[in-house]
JSON list of C-alpha atoms in Angstrom, two decimals:
[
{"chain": "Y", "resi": 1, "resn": "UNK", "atom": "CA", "xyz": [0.00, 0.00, 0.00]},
{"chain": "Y", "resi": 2, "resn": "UNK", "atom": "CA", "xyz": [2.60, 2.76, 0.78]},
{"chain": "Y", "resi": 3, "resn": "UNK", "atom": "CA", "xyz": [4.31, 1.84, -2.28]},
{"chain": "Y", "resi": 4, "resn": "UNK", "atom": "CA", "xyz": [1.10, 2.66, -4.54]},
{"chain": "Y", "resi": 5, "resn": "UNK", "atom": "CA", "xyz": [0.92, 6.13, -2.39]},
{"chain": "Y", "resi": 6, "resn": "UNK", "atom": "CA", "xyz": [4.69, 6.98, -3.49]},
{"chain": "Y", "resi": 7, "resn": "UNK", "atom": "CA", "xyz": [4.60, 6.25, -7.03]},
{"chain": "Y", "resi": 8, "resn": "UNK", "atom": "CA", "xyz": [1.06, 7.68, -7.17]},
{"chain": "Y", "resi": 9, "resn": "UNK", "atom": "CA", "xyz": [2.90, 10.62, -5.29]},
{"chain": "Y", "resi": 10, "resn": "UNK", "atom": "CA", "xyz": [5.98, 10.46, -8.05]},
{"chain": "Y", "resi": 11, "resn": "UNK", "atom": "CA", "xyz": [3.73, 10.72, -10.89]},
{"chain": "Y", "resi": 12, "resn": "UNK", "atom": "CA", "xyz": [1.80, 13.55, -9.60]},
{"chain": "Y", "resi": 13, "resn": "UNK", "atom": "CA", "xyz": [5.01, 15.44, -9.26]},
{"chain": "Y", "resi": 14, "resn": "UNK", "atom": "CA", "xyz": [6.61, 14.20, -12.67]},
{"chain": "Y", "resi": 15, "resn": "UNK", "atom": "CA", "xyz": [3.52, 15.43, -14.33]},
{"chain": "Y", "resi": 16, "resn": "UNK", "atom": "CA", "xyz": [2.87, 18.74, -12.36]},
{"chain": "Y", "resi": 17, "resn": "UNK", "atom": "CA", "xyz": [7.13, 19.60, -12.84]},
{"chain": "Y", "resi": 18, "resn": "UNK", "atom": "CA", "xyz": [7.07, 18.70, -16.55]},
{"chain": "Y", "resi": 19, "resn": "UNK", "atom": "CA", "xyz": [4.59, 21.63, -17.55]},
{"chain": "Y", "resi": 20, "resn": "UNK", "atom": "CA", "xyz": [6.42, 24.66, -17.58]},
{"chain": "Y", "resi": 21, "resn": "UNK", "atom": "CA", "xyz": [4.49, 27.61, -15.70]},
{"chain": "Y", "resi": 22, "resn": "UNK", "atom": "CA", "xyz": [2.71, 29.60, -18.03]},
{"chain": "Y", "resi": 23, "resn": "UNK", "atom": "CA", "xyz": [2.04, 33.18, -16.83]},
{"chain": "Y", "resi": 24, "resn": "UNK", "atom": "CA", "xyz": [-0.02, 35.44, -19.00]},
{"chain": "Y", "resi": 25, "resn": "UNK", "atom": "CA", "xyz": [0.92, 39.31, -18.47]},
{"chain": "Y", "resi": 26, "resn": "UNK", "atom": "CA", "xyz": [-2.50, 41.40, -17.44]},
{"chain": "Y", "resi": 27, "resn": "UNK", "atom": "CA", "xyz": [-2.58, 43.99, -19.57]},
{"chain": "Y", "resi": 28, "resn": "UNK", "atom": "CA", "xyz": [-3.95, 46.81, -17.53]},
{"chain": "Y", "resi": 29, "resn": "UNK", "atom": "CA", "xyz": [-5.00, 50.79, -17.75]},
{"chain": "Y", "resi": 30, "resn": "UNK", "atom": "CA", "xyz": [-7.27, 53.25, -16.53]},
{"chain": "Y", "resi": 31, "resn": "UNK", "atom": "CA", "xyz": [-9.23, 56.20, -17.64]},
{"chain": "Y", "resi": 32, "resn": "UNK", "atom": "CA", "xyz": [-9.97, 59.28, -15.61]},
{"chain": "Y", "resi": 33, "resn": "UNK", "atom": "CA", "xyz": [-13.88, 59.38, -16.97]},
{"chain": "Y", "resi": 34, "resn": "UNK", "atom": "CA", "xyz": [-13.93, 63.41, -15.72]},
{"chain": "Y", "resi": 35, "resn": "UNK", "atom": "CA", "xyz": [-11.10, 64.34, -17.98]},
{"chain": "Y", "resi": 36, "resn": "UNK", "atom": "CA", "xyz": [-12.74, 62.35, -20.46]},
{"chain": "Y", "resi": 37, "resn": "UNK", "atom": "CA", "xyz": [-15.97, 63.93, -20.25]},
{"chain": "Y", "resi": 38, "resn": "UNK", "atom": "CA", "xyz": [-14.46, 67.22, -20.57]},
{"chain": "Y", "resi": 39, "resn": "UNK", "atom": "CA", "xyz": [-12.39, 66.69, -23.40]},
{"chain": "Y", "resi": 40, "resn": "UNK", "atom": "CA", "xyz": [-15.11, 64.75, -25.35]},
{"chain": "Y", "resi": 41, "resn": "UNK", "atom": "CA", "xyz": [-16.16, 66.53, -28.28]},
{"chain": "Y", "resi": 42, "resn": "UNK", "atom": "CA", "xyz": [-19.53, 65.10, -28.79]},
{"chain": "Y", "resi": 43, "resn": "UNK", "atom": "CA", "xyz": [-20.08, 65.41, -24.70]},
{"chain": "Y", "resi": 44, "resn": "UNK", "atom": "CA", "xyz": [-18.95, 69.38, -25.23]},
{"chain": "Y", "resi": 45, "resn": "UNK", "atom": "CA", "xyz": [-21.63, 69.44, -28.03]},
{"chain": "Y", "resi": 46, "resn": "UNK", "atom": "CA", "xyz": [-24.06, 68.24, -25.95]},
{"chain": "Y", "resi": 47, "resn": "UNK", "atom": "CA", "xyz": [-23.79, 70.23, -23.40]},
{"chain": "Y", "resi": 48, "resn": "UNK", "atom": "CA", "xyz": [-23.46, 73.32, -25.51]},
{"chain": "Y", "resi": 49, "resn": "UNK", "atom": "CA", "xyz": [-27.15, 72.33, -27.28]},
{"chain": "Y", "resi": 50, "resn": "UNK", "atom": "CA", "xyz": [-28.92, 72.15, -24.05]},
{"chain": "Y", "resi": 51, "resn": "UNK", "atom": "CA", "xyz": [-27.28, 75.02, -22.69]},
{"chain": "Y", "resi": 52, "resn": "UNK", "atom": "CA", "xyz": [-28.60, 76.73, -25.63]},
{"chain": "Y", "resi": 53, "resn": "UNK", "atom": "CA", "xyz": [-31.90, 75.57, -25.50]},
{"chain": "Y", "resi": 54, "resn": "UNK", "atom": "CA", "xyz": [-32.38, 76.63, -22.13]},
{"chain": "Y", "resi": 55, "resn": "UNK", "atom": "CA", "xyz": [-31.08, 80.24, -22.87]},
{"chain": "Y", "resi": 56, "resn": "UNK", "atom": "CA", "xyz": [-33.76, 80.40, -25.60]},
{"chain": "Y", "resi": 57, "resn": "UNK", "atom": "CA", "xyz": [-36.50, 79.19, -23.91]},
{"chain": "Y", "resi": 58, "resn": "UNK", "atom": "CA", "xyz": [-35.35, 80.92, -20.54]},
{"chain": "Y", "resi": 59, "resn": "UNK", "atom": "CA", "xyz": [-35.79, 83.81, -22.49]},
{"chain": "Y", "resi": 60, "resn": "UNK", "atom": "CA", "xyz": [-39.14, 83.41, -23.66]},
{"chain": "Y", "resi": 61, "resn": "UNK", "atom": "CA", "xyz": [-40.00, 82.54, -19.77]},
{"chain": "Y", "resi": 62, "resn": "UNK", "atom": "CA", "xyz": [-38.79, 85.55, -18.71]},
{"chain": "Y", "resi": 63, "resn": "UNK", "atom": "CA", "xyz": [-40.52, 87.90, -21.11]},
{"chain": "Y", "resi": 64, "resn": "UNK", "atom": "CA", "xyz": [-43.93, 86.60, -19.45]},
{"chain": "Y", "resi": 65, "resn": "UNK", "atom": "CA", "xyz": [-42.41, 87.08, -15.81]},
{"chain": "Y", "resi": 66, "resn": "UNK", "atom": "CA", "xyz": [-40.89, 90.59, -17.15]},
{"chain": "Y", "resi": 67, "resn": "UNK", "atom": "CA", "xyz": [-44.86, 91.29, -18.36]},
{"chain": "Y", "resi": 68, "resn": "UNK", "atom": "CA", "xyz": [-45.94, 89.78, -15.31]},
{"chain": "Y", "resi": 69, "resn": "UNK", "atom": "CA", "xyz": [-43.88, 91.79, -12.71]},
{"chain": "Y", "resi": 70, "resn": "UNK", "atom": "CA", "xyz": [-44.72, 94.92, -15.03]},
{"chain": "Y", "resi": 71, "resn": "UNK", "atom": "CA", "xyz": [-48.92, 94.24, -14.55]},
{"chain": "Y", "resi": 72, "resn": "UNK", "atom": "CA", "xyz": [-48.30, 93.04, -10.54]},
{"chain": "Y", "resi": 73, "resn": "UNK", "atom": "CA", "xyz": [-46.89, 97.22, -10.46]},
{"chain": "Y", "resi": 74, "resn": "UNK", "atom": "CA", "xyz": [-49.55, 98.20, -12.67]},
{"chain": "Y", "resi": 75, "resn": "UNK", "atom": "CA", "xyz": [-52.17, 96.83, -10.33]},
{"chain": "Y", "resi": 76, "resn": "UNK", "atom": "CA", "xyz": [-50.67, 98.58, -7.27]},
{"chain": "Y", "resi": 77, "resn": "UNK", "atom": "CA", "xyz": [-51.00, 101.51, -9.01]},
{"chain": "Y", "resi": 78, "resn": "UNK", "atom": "CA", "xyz": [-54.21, 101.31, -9.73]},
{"chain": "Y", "resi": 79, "resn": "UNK", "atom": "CA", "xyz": [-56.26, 99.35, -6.65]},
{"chain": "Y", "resi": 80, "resn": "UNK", "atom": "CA", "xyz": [-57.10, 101.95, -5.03]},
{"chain": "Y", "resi": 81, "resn": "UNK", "atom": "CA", "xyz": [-58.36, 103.98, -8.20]},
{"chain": "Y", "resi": 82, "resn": "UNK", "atom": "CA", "xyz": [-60.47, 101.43, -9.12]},
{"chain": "Y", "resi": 83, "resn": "UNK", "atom": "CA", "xyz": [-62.15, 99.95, -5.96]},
{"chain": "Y", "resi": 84, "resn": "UNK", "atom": "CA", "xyz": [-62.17, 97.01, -3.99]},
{"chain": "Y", "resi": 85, "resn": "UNK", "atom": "CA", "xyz": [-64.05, 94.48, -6.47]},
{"chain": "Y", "resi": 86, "resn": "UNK", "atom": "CA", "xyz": [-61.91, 95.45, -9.31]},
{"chain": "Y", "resi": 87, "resn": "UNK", "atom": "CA", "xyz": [-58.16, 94.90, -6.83]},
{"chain": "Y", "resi": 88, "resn": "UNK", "atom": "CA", "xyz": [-59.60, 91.41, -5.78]},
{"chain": "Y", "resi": 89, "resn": "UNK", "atom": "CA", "xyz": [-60.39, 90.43, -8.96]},
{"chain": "Y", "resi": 90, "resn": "UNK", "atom": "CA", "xyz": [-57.63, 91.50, -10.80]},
{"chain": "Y", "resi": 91, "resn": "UNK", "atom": "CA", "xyz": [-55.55, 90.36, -7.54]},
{"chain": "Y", "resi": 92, "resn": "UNK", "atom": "CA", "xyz": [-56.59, 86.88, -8.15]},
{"chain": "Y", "resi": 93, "resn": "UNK", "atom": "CA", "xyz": [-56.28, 86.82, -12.01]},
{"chain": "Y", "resi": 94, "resn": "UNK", "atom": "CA", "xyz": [-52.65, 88.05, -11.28]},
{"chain": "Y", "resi": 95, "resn": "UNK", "atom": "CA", "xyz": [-51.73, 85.41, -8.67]},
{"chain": "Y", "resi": 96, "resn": "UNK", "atom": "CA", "xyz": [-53.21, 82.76, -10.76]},
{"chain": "Y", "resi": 97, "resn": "UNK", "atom": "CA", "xyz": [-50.85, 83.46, -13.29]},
{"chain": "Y", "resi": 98, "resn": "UNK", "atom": "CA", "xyz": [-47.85, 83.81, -10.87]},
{"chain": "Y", "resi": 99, "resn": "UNK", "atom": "CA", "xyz": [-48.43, 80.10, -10.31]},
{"chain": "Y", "resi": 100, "resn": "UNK", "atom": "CA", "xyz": [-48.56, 79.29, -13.80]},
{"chain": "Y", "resi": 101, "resn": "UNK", "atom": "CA", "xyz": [-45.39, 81.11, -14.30]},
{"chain": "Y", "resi": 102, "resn": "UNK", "atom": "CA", "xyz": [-43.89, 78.69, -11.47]},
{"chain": "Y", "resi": 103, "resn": "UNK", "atom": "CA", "xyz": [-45.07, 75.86, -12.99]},
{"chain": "Y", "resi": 104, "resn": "UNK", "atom": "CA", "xyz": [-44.02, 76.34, -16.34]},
{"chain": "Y", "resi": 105, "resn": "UNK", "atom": "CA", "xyz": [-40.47, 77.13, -14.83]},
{"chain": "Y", "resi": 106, "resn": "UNK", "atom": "CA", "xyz": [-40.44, 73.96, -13.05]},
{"chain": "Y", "resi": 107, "resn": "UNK", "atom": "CA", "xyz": [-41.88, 72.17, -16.13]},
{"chain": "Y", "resi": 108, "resn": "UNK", "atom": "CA", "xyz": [-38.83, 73.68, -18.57]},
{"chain": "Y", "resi": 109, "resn": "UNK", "atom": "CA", "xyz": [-36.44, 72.35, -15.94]},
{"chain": "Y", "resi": 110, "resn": "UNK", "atom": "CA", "xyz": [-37.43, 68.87, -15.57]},
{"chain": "Y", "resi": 111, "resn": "UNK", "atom": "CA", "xyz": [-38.27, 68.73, -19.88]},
{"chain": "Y", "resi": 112, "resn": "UNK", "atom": "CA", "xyz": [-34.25, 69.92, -20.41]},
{"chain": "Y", "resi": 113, "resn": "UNK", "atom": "CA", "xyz": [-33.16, 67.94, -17.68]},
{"chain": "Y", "resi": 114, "resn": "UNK", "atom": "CA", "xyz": [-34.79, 64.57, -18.90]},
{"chain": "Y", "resi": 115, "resn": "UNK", "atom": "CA", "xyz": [-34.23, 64.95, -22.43]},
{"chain": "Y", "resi": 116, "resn": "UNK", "atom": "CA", "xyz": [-30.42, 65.73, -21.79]},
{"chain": "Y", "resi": 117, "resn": "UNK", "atom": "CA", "xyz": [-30.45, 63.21, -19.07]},
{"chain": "Y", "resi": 118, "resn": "UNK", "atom": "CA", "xyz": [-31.66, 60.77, -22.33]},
{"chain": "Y", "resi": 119, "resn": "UNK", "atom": "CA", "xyz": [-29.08, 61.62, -24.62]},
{"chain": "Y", "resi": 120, "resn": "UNK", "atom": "CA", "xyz": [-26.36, 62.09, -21.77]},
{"chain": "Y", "resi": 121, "resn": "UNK", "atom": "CA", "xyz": [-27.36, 58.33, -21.09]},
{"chain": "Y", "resi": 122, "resn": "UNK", "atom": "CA", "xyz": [-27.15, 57.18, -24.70]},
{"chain": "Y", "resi": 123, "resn": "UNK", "atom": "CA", "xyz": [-23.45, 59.03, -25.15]},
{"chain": "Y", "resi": 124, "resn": "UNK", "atom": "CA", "xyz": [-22.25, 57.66, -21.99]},
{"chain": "Y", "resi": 125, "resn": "UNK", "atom": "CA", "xyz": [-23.14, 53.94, -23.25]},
{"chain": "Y", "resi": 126, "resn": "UNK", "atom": "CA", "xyz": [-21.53, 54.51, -26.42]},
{"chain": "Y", "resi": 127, "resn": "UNK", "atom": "CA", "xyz": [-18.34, 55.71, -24.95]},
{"chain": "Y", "resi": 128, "resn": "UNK", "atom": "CA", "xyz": [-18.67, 52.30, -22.35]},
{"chain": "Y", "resi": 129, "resn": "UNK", "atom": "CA", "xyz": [-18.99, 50.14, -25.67]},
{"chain": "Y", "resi": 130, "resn": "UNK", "atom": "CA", "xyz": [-16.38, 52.18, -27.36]},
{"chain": "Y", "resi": 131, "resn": "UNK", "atom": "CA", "xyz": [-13.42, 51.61, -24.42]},
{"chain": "Y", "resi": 132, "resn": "UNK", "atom": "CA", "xyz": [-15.12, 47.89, -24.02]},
{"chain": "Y", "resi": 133, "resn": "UNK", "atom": "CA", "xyz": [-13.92, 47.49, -28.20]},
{"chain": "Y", "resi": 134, "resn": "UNK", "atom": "CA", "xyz": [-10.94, 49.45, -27.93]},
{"chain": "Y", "resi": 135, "resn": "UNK", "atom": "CA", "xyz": [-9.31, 46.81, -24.36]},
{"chain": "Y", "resi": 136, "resn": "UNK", "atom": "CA", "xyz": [-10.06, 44.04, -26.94]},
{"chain": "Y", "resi": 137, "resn": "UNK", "atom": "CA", "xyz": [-8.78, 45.48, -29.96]},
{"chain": "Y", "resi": 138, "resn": "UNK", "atom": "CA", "xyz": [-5.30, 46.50, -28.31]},
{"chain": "Y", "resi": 139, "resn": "UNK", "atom": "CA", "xyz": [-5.22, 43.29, -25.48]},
{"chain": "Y", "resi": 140, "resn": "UNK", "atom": "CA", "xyz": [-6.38, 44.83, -22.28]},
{"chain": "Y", "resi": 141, "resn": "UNK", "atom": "CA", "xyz": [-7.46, 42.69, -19.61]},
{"chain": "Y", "resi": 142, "resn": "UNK", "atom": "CA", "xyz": [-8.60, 45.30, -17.51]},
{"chain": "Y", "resi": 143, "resn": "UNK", "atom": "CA", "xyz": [-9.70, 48.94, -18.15]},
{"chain": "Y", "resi": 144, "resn": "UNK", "atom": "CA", "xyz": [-10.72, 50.82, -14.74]},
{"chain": "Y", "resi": 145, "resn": "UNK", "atom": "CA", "xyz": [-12.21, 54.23, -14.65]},
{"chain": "Y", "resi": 146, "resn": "UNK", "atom": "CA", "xyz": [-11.08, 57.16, -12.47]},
{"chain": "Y", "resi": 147, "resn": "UNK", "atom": "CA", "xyz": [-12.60, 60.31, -11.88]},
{"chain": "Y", "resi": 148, "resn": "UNK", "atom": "CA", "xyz": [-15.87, 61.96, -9.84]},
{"chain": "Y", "resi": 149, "resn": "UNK", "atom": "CA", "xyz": [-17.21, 57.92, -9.20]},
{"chain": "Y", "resi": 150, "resn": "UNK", "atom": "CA", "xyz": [-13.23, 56.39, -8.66]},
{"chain": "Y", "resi": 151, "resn": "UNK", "atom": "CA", "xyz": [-13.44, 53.26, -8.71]},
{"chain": "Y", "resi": 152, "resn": "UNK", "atom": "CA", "xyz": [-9.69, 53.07, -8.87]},
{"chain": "Y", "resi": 153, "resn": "UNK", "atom": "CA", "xyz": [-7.82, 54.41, -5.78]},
{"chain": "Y", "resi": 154, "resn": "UNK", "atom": "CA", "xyz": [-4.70, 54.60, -7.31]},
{"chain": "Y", "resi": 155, "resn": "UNK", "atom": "CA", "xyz": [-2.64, 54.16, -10.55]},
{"chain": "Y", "resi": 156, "resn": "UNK", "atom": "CA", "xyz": [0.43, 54.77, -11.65]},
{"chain": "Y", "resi": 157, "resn": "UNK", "atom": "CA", "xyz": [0.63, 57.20, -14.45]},
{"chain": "Y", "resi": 158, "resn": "UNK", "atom": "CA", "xyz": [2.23, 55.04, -17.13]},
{"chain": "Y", "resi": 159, "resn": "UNK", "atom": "CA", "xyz": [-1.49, 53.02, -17.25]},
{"chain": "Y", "resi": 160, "resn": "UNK", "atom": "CA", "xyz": [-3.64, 55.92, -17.58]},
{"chain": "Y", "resi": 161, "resn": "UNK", "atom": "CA", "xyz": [-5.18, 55.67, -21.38]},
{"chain": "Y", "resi": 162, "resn": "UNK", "atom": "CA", "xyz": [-7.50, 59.09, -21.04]},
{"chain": "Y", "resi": 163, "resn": "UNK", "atom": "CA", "xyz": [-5.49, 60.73, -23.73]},
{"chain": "Y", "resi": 164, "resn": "UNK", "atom": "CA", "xyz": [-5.80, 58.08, -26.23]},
{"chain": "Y", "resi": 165, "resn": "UNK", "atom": "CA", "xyz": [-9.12, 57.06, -25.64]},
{"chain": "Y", "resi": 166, "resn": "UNK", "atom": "CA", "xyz": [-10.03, 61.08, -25.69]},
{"chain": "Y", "resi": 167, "resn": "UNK", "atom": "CA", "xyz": [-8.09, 61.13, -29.07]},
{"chain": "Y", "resi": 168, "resn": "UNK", "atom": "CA", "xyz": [-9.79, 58.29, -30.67]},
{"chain": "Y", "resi": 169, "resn": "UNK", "atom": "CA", "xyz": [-13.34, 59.00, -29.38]},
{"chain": "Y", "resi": 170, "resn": "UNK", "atom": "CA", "xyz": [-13.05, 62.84, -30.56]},
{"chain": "Y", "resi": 171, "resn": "UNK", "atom": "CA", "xyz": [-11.35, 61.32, -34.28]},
{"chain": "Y", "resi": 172, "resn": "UNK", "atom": "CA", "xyz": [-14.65, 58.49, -34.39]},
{"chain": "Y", "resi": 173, "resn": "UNK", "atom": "CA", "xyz": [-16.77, 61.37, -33.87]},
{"chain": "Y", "resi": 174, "resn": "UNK", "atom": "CA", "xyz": [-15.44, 63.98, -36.23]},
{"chain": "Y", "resi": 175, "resn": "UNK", "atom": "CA", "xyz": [-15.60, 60.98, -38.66]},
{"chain": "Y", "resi": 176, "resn": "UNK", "atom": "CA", "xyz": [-19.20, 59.90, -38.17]},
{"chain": "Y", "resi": 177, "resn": "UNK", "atom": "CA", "xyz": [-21.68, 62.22, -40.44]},
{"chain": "Y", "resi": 178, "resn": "UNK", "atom": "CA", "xyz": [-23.59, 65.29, -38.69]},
{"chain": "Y", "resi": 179, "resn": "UNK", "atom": "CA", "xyz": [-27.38, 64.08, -37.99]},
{"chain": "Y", "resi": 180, "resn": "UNK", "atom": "CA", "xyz": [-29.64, 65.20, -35.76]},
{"chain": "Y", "resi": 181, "resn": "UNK", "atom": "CA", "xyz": [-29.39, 62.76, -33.40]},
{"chain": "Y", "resi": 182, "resn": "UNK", "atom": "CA", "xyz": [-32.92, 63.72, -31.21]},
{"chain": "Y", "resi": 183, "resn": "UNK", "atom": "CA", "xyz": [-35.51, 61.46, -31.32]},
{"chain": "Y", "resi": 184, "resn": "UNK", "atom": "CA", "xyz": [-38.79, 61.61, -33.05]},
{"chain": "Y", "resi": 185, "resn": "UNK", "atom": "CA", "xyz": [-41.70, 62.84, -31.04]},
{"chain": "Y", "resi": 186, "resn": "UNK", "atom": "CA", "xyz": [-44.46, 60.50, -30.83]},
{"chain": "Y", "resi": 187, "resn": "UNK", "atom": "CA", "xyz": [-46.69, 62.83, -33.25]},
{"chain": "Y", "resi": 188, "resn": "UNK", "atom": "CA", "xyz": [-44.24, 62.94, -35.92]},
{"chain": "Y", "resi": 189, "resn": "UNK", "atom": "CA", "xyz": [-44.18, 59.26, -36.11]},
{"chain": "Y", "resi": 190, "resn": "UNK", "atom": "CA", "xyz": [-47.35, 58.43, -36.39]},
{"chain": "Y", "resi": 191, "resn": "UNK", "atom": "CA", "xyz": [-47.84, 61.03, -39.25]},
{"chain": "Y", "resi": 192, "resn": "UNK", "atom": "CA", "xyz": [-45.38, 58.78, -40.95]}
]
């Protein structure tokens, strides 16, 4: 019996010693996702569209709160000229549309907010899929991401990849042809 437990022993050893050790290198980098975002040319042009589109419709809010405020001095003006019916009536009319004002604020808000928050979504799953092609393409094994959510305490320099995945996002983009990108509305398509 102990002899079957040494050469059962022996052979275990022959065969573990006669394959060499094969160790793959881990290819690893990070991106700092902040930079990234900054530096992004389609994430600059997104931001500069809703930016825009809330100066132009911010404006058109304010002209009604500008014509508002002006009728609200108006009224004090003329209350007491025109008697007690006339201020409570025109007191309510006016407050009535103080909190339409508010609500149409709050409703611009939340319409920019959730239609950039759509396309911010969309670009930020693109760029994922994009870094997830370009660690196969060039053998990572590992890409981390740095930046406002780390999720890499620290790196050395030498692995950080922001530049060139900056560089080749921007040069994909400048390359892809100029469409508007926003979705249909719900009207338009069924007029199709």
């Amino acid at each position: 019996m102990k002899k079957a437990l040494v050469i059962i022993a022996l052979s275990v050893l022959v065969v573990s010693c006669d394959k060499t050790a094969e160790v793959k290198e881990v290819k690893t980098a990070y991106v700092d996702t902040s930079v990234l975002m900054k530096e992004y040319t389609e994430a600059k042009d997104l931001e500069a569209k809703y930016k825009a589109q809330s100066e132009e419709k911010g404006r058109q809010l304010q002209a009604e709160i500008n014509r508002f405020k002006q009728d609200a001095a108006n009224f004090q003006s003329q209350a007491q000229a025109n008697g007690q019916a006339w201020a409570q009536q025109r007191g309510a009319e006016l407050q009535k549309r103080e909190q339409q004002l508010g609500y149409a604020q709050q409703q611009l808000a939340q319409q920019l907010q959730q239609e950039s928050g759509v396309e911010m979504d969309s670009l930020v799953s693109g760029v994922k899929k994009f870094i997830k092609d370009y660690g196969k393409k060039n053998g990572y094994s590992y890409i981390y991401g740095t930046g406002d959510a780390a999720t890499v305490l620290y790196a050395e320099d030498k692995y950080d990849i922001t530049k060139e995945i900056v560089k080749a996002l921007n040069d994909k983009y400048k390359a892809e042809p100029k469409t508007d990108k926003a979705p249909a509305k719900e009207g338009e398509e069924a007029k199709k």
